[in-house]
JSON list of C-alpha atoms in Angstrom, two decimals:
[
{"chain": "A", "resi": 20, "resn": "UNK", "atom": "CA", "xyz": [15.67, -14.63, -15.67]},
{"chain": "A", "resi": 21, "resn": "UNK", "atom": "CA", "xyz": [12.64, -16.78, -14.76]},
{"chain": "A", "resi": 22, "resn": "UNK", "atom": "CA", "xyz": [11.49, -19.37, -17.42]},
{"chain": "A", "resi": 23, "resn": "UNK", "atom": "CA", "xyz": [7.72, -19.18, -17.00]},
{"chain": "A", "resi": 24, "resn": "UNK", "atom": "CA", "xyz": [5.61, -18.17, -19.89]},
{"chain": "A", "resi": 25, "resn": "UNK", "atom": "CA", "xyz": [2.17, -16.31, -19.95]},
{"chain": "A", "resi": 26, "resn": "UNK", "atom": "CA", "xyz": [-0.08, -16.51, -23.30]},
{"chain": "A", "resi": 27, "resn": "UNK", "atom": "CA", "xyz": [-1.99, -14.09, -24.63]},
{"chain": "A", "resi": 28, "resn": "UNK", "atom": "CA", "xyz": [-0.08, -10.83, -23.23]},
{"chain": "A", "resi": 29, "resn": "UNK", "atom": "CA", "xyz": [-3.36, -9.36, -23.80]},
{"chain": "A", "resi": 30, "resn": "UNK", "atom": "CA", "xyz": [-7.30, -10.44, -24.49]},
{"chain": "A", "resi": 31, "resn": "UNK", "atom": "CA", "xyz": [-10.42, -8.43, -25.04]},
{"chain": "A", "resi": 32, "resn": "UNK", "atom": "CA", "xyz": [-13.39, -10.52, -25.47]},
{"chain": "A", "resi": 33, "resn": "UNK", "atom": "CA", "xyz": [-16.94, -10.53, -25.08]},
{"chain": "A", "resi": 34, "resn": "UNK", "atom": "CA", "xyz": [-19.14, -11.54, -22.87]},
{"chain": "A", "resi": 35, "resn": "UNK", "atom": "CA", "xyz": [-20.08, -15.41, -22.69]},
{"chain": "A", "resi": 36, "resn": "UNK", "atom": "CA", "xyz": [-17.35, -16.84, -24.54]},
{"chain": "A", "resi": 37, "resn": "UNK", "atom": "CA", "xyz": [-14.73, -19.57, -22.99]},
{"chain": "A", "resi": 38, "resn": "UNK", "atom": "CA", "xyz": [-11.31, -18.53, -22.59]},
{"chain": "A", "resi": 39, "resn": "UNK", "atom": "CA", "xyz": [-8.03, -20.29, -21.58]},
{"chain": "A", "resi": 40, "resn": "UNK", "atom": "CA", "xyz": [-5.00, -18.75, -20.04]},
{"chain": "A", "resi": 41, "resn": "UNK", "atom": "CA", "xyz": [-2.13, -20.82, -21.13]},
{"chain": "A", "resi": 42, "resn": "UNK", "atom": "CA", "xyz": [0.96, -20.71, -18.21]},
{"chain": "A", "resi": 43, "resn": "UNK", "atom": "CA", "xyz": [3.88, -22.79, -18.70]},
{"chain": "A", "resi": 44, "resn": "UNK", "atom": "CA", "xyz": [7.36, -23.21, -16.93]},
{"chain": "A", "resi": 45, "resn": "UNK", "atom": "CA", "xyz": [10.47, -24.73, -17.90]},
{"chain": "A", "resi": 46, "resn": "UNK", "atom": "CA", "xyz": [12.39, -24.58, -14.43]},
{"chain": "A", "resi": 47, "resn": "UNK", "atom": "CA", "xyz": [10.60, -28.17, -13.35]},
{"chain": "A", "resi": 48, "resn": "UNK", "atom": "CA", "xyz": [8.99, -27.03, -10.15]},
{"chain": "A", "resi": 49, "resn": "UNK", "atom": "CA", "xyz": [6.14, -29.11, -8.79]},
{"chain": "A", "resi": 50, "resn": "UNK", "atom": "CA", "xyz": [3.89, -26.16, -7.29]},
{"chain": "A", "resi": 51, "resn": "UNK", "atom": "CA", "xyz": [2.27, -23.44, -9.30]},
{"chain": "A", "resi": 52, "resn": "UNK", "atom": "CA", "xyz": [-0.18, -20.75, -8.77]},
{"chain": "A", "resi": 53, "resn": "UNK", "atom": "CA", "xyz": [-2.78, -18.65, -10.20]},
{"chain": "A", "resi": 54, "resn": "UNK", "atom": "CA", "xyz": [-3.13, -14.91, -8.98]},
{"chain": "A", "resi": 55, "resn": "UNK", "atom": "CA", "xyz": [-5.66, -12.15, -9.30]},
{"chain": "A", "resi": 56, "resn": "UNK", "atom": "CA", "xyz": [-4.65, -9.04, -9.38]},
{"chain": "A", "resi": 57, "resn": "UNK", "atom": "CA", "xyz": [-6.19, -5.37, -9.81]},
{"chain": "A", "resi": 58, "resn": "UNK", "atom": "CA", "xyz": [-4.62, -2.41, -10.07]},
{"chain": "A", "resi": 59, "resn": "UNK", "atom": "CA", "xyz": [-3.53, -0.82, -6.81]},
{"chain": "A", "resi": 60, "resn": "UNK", "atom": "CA", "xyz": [-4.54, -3.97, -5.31]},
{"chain": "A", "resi": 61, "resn": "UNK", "atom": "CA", "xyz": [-2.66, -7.07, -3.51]},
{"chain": "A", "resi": 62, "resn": "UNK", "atom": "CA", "xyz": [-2.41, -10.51, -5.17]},
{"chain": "A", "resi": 63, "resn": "UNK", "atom": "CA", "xyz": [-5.16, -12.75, -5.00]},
{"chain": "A", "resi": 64, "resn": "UNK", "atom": "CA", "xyz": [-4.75, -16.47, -5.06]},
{"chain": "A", "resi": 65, "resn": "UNK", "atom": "CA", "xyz": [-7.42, -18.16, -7.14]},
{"chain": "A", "resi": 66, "resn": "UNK", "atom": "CA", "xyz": [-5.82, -21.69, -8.02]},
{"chain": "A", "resi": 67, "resn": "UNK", "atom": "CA", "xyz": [-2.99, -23.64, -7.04]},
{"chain": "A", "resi": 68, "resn": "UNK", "atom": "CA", "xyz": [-1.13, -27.27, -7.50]},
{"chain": "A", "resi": 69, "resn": "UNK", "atom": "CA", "xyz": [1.58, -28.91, -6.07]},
{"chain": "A", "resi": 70, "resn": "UNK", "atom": "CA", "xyz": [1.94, -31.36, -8.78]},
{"chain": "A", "resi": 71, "resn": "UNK", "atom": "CA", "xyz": [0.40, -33.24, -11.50]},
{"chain": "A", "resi": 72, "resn": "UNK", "atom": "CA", "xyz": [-3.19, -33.79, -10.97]},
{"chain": "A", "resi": 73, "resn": "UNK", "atom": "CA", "xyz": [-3.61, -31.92, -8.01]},
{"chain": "A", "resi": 74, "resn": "UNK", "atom": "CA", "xyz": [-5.54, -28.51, -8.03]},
{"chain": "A", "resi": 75, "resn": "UNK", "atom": "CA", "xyz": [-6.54, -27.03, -5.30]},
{"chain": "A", "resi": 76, "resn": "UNK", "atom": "CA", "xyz": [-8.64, -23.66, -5.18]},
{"chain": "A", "resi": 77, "resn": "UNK", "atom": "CA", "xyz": [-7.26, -20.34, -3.60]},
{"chain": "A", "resi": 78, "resn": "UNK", "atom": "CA", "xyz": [-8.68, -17.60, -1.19]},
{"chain": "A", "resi": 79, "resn": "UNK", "atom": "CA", "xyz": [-10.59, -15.65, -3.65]},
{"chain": "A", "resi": 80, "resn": "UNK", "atom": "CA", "xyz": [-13.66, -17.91, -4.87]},
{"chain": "A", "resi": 81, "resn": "UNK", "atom": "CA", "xyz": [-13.21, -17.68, -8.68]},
{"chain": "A", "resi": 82, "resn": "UNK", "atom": "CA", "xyz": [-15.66, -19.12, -11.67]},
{"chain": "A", "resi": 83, "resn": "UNK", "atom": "CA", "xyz": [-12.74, -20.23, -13.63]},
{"chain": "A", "resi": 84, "resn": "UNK", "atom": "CA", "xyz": [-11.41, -23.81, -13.13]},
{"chain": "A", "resi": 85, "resn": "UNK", "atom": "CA", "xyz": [-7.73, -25.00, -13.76]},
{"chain": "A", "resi": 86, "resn": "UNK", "atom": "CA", "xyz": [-6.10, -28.39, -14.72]},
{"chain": "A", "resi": 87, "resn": "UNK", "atom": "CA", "xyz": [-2.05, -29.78, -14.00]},
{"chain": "A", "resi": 88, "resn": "UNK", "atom": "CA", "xyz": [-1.76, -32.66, -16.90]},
{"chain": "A", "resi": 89, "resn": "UNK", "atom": "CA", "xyz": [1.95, -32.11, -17.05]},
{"chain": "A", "resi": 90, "resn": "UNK", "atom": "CA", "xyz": [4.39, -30.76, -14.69]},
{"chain": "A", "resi": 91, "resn": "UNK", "atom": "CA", "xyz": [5.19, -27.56, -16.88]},
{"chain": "A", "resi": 92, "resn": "UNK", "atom": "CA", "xyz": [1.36, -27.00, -17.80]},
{"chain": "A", "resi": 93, "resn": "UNK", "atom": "CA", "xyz": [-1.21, -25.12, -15.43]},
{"chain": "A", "resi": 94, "resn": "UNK", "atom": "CA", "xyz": [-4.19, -23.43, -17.49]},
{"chain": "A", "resi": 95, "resn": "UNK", "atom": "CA", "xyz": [-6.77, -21.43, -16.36]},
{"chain": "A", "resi": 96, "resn": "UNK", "atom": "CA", "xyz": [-10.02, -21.81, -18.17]},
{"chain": "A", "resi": 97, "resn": "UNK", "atom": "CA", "xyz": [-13.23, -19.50, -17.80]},
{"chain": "A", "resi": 98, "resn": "UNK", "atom": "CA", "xyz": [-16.10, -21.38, -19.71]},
{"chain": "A", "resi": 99, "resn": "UNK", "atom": "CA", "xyz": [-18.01, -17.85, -19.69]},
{"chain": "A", "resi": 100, "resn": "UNK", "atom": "CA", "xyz": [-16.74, -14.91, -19.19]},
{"chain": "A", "resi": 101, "resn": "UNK", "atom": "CA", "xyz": [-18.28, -11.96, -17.42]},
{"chain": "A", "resi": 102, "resn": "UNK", "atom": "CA", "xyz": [-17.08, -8.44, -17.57]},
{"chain": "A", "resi": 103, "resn": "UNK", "atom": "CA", "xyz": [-16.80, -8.77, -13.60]},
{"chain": "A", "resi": 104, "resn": "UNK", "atom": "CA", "xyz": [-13.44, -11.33, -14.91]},
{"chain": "A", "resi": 105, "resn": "UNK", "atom": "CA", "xyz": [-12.04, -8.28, -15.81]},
{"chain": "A", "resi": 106, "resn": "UNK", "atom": "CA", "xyz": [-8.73, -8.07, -14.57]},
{"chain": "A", "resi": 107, "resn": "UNK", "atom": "CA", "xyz": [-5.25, -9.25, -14.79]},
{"chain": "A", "resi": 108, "resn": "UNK", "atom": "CA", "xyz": [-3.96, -12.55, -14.14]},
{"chain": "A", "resi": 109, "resn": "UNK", "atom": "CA", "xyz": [-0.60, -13.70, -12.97]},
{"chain": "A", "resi": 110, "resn": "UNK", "atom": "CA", "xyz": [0.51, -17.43, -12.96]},
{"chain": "A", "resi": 111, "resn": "UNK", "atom": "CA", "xyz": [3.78, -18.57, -10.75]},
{"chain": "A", "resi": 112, "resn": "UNK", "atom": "CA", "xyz": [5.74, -21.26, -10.12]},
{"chain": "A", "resi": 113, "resn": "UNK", "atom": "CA", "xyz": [7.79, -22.24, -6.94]},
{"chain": "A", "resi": 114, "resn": "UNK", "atom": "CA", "xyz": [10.43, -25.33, -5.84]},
{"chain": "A", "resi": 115, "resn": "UNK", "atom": "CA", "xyz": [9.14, -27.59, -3.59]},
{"chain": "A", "resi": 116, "resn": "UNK", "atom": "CA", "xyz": [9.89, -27.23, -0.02]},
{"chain": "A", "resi": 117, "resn": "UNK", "atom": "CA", "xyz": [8.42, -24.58, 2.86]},
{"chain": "A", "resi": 118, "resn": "UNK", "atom": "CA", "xyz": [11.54, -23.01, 3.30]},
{"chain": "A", "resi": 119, "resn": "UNK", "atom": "CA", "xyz": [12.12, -22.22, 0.05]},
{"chain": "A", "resi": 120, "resn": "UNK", "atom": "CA", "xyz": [8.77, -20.30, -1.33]},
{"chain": "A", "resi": 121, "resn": "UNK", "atom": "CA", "xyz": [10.31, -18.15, -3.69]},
{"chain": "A", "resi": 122, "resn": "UNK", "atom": "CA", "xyz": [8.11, -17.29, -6.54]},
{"chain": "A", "resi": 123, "resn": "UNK", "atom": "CA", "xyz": [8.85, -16.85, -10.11]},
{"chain": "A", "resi": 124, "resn": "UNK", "atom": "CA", "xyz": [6.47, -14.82, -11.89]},
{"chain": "A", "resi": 125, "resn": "UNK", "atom": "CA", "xyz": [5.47, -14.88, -15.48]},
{"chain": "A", "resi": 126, "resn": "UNK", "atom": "CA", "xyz": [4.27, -11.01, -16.61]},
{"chain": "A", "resi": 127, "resn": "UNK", "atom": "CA", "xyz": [0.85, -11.78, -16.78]},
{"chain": "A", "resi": 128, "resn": "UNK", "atom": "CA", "xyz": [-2.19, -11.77, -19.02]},
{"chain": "A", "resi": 129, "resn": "UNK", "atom": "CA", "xyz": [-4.43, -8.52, -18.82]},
{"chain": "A", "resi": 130, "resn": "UNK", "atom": "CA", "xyz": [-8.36, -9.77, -19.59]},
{"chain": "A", "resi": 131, "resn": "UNK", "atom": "CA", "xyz": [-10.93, -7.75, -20.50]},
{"chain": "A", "resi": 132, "resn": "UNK", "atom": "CA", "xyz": [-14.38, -8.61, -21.03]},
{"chain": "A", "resi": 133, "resn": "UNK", "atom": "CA", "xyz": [-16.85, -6.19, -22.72]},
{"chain": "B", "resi": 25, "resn": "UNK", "atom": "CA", "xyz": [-6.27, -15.56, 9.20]},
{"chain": "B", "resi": 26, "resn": "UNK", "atom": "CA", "xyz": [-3.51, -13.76, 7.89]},
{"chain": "B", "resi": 27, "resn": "UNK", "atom": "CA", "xyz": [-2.77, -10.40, 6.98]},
{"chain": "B", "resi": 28, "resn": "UNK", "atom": "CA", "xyz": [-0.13, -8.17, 5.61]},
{"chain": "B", "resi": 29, "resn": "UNK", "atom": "CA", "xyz": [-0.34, -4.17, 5.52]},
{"chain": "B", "resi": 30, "resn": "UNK", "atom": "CA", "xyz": [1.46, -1.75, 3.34]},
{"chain": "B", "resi": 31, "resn": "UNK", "atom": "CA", "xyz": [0.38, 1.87, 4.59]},
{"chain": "B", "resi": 32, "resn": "UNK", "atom": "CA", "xyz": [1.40, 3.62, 1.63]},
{"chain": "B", "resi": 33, "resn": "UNK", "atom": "CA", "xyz": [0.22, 3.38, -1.60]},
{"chain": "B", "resi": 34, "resn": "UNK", "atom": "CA", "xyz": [2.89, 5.86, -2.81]},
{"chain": "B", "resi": 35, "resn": "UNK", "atom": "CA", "xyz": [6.41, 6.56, -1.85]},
{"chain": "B", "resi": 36, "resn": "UNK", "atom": "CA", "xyz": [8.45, 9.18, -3.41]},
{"chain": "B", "resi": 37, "resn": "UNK", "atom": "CA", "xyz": [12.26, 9.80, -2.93]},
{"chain": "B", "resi": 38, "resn": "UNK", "atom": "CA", "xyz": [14.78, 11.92, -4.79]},
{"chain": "B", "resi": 39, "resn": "UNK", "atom": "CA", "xyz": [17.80, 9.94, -6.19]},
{"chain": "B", "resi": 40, "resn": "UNK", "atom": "CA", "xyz": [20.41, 9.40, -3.62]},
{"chain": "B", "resi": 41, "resn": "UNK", "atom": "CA", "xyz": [18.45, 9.77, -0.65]},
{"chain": "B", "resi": 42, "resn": "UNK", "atom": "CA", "xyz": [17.79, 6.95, 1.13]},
{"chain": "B", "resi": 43, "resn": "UNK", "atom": "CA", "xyz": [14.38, 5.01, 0.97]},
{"chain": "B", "resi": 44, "resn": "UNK", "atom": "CA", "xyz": [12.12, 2.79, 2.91]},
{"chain": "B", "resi": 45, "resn": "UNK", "atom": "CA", "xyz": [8.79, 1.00, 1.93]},
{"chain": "B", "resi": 46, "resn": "UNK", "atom": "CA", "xyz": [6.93, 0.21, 5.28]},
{"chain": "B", "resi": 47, "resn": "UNK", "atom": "CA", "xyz": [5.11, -3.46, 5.53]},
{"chain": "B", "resi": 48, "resn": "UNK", "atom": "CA", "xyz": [3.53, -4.58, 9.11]},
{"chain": "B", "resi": 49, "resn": "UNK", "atom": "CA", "xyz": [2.52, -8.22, 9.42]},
{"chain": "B", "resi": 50, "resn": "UNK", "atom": "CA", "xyz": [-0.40, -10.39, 11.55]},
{"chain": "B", "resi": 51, "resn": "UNK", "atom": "CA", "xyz": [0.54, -13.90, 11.30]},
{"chain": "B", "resi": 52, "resn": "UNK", "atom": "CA", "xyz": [0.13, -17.27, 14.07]},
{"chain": "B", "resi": 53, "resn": "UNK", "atom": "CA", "xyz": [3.65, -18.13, 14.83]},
{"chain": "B", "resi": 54, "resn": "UNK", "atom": "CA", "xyz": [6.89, -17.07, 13.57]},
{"chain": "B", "resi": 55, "resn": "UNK", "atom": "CA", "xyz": [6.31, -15.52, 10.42]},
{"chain": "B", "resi": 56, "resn": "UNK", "atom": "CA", "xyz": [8.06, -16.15, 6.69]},
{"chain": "B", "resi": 57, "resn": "UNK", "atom": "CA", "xyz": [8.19, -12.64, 5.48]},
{"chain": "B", "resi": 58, "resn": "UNK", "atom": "CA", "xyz": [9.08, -11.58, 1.70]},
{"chain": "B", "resi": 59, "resn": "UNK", "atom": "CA", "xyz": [9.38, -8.54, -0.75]},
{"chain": "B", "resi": 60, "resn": "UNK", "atom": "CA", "xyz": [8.76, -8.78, -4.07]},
{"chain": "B", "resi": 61, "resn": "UNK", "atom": "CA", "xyz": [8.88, -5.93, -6.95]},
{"chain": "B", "resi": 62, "resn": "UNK", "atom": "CA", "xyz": [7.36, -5.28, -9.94]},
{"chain": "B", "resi": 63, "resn": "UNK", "atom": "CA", "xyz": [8.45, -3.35, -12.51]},
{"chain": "B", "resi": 64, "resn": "UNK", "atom": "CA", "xyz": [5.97, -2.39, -15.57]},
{"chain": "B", "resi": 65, "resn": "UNK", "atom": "CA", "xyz": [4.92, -5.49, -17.94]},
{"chain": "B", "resi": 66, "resn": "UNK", "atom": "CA", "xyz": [7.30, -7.18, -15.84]},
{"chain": "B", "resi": 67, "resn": "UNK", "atom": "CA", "xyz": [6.16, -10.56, -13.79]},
{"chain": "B", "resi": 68, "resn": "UNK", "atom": "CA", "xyz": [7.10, -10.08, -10.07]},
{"chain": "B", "resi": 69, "resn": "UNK", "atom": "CA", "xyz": [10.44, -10.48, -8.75]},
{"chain": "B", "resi": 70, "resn": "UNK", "atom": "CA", "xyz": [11.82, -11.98, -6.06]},
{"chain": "B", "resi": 71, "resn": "UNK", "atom": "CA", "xyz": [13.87, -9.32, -3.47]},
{"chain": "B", "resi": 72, "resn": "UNK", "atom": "CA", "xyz": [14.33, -11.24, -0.28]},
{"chain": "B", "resi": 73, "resn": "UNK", "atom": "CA", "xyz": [13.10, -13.39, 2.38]},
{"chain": "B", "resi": 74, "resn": "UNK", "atom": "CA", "xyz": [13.11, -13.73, 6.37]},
{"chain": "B", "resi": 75, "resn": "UNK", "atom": "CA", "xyz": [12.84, -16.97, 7.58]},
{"chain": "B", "resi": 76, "resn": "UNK", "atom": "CA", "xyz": [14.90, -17.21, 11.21]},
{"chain": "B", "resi": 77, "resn": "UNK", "atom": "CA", "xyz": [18.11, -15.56, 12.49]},
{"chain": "B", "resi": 78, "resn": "UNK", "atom": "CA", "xyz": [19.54, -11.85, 11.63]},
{"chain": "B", "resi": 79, "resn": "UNK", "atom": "CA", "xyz": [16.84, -9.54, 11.95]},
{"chain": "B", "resi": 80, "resn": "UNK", "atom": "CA", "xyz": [18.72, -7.72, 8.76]},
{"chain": "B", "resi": 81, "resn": "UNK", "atom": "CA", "xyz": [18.39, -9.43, 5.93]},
{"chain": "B", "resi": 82, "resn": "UNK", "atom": "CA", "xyz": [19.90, -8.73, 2.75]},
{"chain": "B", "resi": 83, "resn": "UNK", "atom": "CA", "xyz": [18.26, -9.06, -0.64]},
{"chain": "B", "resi": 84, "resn": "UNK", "atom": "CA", "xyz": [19.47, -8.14, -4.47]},
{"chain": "B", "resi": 85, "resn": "UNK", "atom": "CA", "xyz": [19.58, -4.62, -6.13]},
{"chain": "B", "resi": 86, "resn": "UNK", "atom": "CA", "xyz": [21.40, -3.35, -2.69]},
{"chain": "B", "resi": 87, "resn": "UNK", "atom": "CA", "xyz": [17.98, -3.80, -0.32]},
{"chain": "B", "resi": 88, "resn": "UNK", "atom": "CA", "xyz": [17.41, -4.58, 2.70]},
{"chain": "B", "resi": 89, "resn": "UNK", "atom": "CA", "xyz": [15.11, -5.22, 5.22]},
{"chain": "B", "resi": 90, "resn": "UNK", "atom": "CA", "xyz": [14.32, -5.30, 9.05]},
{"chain": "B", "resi": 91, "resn": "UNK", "atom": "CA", "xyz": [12.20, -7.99, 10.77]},
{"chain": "B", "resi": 92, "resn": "UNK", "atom": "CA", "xyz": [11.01, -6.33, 14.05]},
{"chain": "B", "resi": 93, "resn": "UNK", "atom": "CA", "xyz": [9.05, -8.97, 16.14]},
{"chain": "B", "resi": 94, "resn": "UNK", "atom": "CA", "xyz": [7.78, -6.59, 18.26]},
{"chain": "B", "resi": 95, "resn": "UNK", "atom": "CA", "xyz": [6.34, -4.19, 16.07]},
{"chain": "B", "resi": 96, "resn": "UNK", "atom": "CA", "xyz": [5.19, -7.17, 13.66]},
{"chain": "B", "resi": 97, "resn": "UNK", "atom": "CA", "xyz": [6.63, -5.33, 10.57]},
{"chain": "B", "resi": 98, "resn": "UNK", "atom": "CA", "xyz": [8.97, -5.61, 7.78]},
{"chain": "B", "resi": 99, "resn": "UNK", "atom": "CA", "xyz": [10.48, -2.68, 6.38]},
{"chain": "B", "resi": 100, "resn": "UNK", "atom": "CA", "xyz": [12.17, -2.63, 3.00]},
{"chain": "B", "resi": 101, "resn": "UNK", "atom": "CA", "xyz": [14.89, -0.36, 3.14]},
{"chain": "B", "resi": 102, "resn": "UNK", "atom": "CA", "xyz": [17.77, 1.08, 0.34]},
{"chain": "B", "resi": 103, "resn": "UNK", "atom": "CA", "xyz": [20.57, 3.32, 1.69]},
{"chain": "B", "resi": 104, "resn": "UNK", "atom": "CA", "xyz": [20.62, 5.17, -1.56]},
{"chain": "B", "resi": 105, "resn": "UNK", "atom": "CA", "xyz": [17.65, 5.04, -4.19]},
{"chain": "B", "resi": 106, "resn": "UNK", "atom": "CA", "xyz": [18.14, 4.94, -8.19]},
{"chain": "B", "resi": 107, "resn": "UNK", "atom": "CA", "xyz": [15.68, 6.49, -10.66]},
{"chain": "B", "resi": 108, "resn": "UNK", "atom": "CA", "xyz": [15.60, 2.43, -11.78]},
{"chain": "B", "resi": 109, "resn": "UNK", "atom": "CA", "xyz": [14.24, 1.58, -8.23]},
{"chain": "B", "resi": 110, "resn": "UNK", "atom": "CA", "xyz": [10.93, 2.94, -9.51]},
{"chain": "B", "resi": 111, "resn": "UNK", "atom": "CA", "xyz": [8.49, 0.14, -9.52]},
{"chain": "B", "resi": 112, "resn": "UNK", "atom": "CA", "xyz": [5.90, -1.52, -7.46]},
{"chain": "B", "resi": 113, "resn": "UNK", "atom": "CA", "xyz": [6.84, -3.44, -4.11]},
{"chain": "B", "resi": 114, "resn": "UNK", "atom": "CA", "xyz": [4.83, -6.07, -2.60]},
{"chain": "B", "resi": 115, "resn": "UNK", "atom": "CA", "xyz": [5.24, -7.66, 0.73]},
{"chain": "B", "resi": 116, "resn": "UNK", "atom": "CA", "xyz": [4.43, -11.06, 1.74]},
{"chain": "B", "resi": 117, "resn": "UNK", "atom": "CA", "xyz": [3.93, -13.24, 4.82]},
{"chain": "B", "resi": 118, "resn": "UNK", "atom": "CA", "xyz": [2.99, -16.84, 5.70]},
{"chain": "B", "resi": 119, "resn": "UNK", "atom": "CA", "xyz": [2.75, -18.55, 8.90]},
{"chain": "B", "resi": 120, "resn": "UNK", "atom": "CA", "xyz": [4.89, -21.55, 8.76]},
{"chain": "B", "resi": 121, "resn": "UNK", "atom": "CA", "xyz": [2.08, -24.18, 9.89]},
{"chain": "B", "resi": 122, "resn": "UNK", "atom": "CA", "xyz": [0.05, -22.00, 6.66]},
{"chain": "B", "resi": 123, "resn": "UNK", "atom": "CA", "xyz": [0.32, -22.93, 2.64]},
{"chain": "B", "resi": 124, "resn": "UNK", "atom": "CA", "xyz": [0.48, -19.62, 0.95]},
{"chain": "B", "resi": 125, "resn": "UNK", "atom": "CA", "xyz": [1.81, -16.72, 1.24]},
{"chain": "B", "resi": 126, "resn": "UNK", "atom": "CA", "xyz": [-0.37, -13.70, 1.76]},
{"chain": "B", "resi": 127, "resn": "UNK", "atom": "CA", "xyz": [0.35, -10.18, -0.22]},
{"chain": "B", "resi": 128, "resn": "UNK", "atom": "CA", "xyz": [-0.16, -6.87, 0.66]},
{"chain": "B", "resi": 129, "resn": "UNK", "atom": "CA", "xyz": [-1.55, -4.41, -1.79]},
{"chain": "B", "resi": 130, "resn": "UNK", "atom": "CA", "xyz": [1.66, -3.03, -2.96]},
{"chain": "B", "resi": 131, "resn": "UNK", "atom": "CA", "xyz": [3.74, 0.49, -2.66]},
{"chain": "B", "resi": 132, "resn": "UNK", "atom": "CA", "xyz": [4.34, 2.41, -5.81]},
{"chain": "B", "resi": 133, "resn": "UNK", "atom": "CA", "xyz": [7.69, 3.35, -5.47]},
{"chain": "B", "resi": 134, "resn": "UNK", "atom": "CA", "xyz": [8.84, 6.62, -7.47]},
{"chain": "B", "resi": 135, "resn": "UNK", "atom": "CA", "xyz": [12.60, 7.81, -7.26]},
{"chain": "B", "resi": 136, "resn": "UNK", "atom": "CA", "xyz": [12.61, 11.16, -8.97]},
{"chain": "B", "resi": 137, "resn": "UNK", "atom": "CA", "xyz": [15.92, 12.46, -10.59]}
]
């Protein structure tokens, strides 16, 4: 069983406040990931990092910004969110190494923004 | 760029019959190719990777899967489908000179009793 951890489960909010998605992993790896991902649809990378203090942003352009302090800590912040951020969000981790991408998923935070 | 295609949004199978989720590939290079599942309020899951050698790889939960290079796919493939094989399947393909791995929109998989 994975050891990466996804706060809130769930979130309905309204529009224009600042939210964090909190995303932590006890397993030590140095790269983690943010996905987008809509129902019926494929993953969407928005943010990643390959260590502390490095963030690097994905293929989908995304108003949210994320920040790597501490190996097992990657959140994902939206300072205003729209009810286009509607959707669910999946973080992952992964060991270091090409050869080796295999993902562990935490189960995700479903947004919604009214 | 890269791409990855699943051409099926839905698959359905009865129990016992064997099943196969189809995934075609466009990638520069040899390819890293992966299937991942995802069962409900569940995170995804790791099934099984192709990275060089036998075109048949071998994954958990008794898949499989079949790297053709000529027909640029990657078909996930059970000789014998459970009712608990239900879930969503994702495939997934980088490049090796790329950083990421792409997805593909994912296959509802539905093994009916």
């Amino acid at each position: 069983e994975a050891d990466i951890y996804q706060t809130p489960r769930y979130l309905v909010i309204g529009t224009g406040k600042k939210i964090t998605l909190e995303c932590s992993q006890t397993m030590g790896h140095d790269k983690m990931y943010w996905y987008q991902q809509d129902p019926g649809m494929e993953l969407h990378l928005i943010h990643y990092s390959y260590g502390v203090n490095s963030t690097e942003k994905g293929d989908l352009s995304s108003e949210s910004t994320v920040s790597r302090i501490r190996t097992e800590h990657f959140p994902l912040t939206l300072e205003s969110a729209r009810p286009s951020h509607t959707s669910q969000y999946l973080c992952a981790s992964s060991e270091y190494g090409r050869t080796n991408e295999k993902l562990f998923f935490g189960s995700g935070t479903q947004l919604s923004v009214l | 760029a890269q791409s990855v295609a699943q051409p099926e949004d839905q698959v359905n199978v009865a129990e016992g019959n064997p099943l196969t989720v189809k995934c075609t590939y466009s990638v520069s290079g040899n390819p890293y190719l992966f299937w991942y599942v995802q069962y409900p309020n569940r995170g995804l899951q790791f099934l099984l990777k192709y990275i060089t050698g036998d075109n048949l790889v071998k994954g958990s939960y008794g898949f499989e899967a079949e790297f053709n290079k000529s027909q640029t796919s990657f078909h996930l493939k059970k000789p014998s489908a459970l009712v608990s094989d239900s879930a969503l399947y994702f495939c997934a393909a980088m490049a090796g000179s790329a950083r990421q791995l792409t997805f593909g929109s994912g296959t509802q998989l539905t093994v009916l009793p």
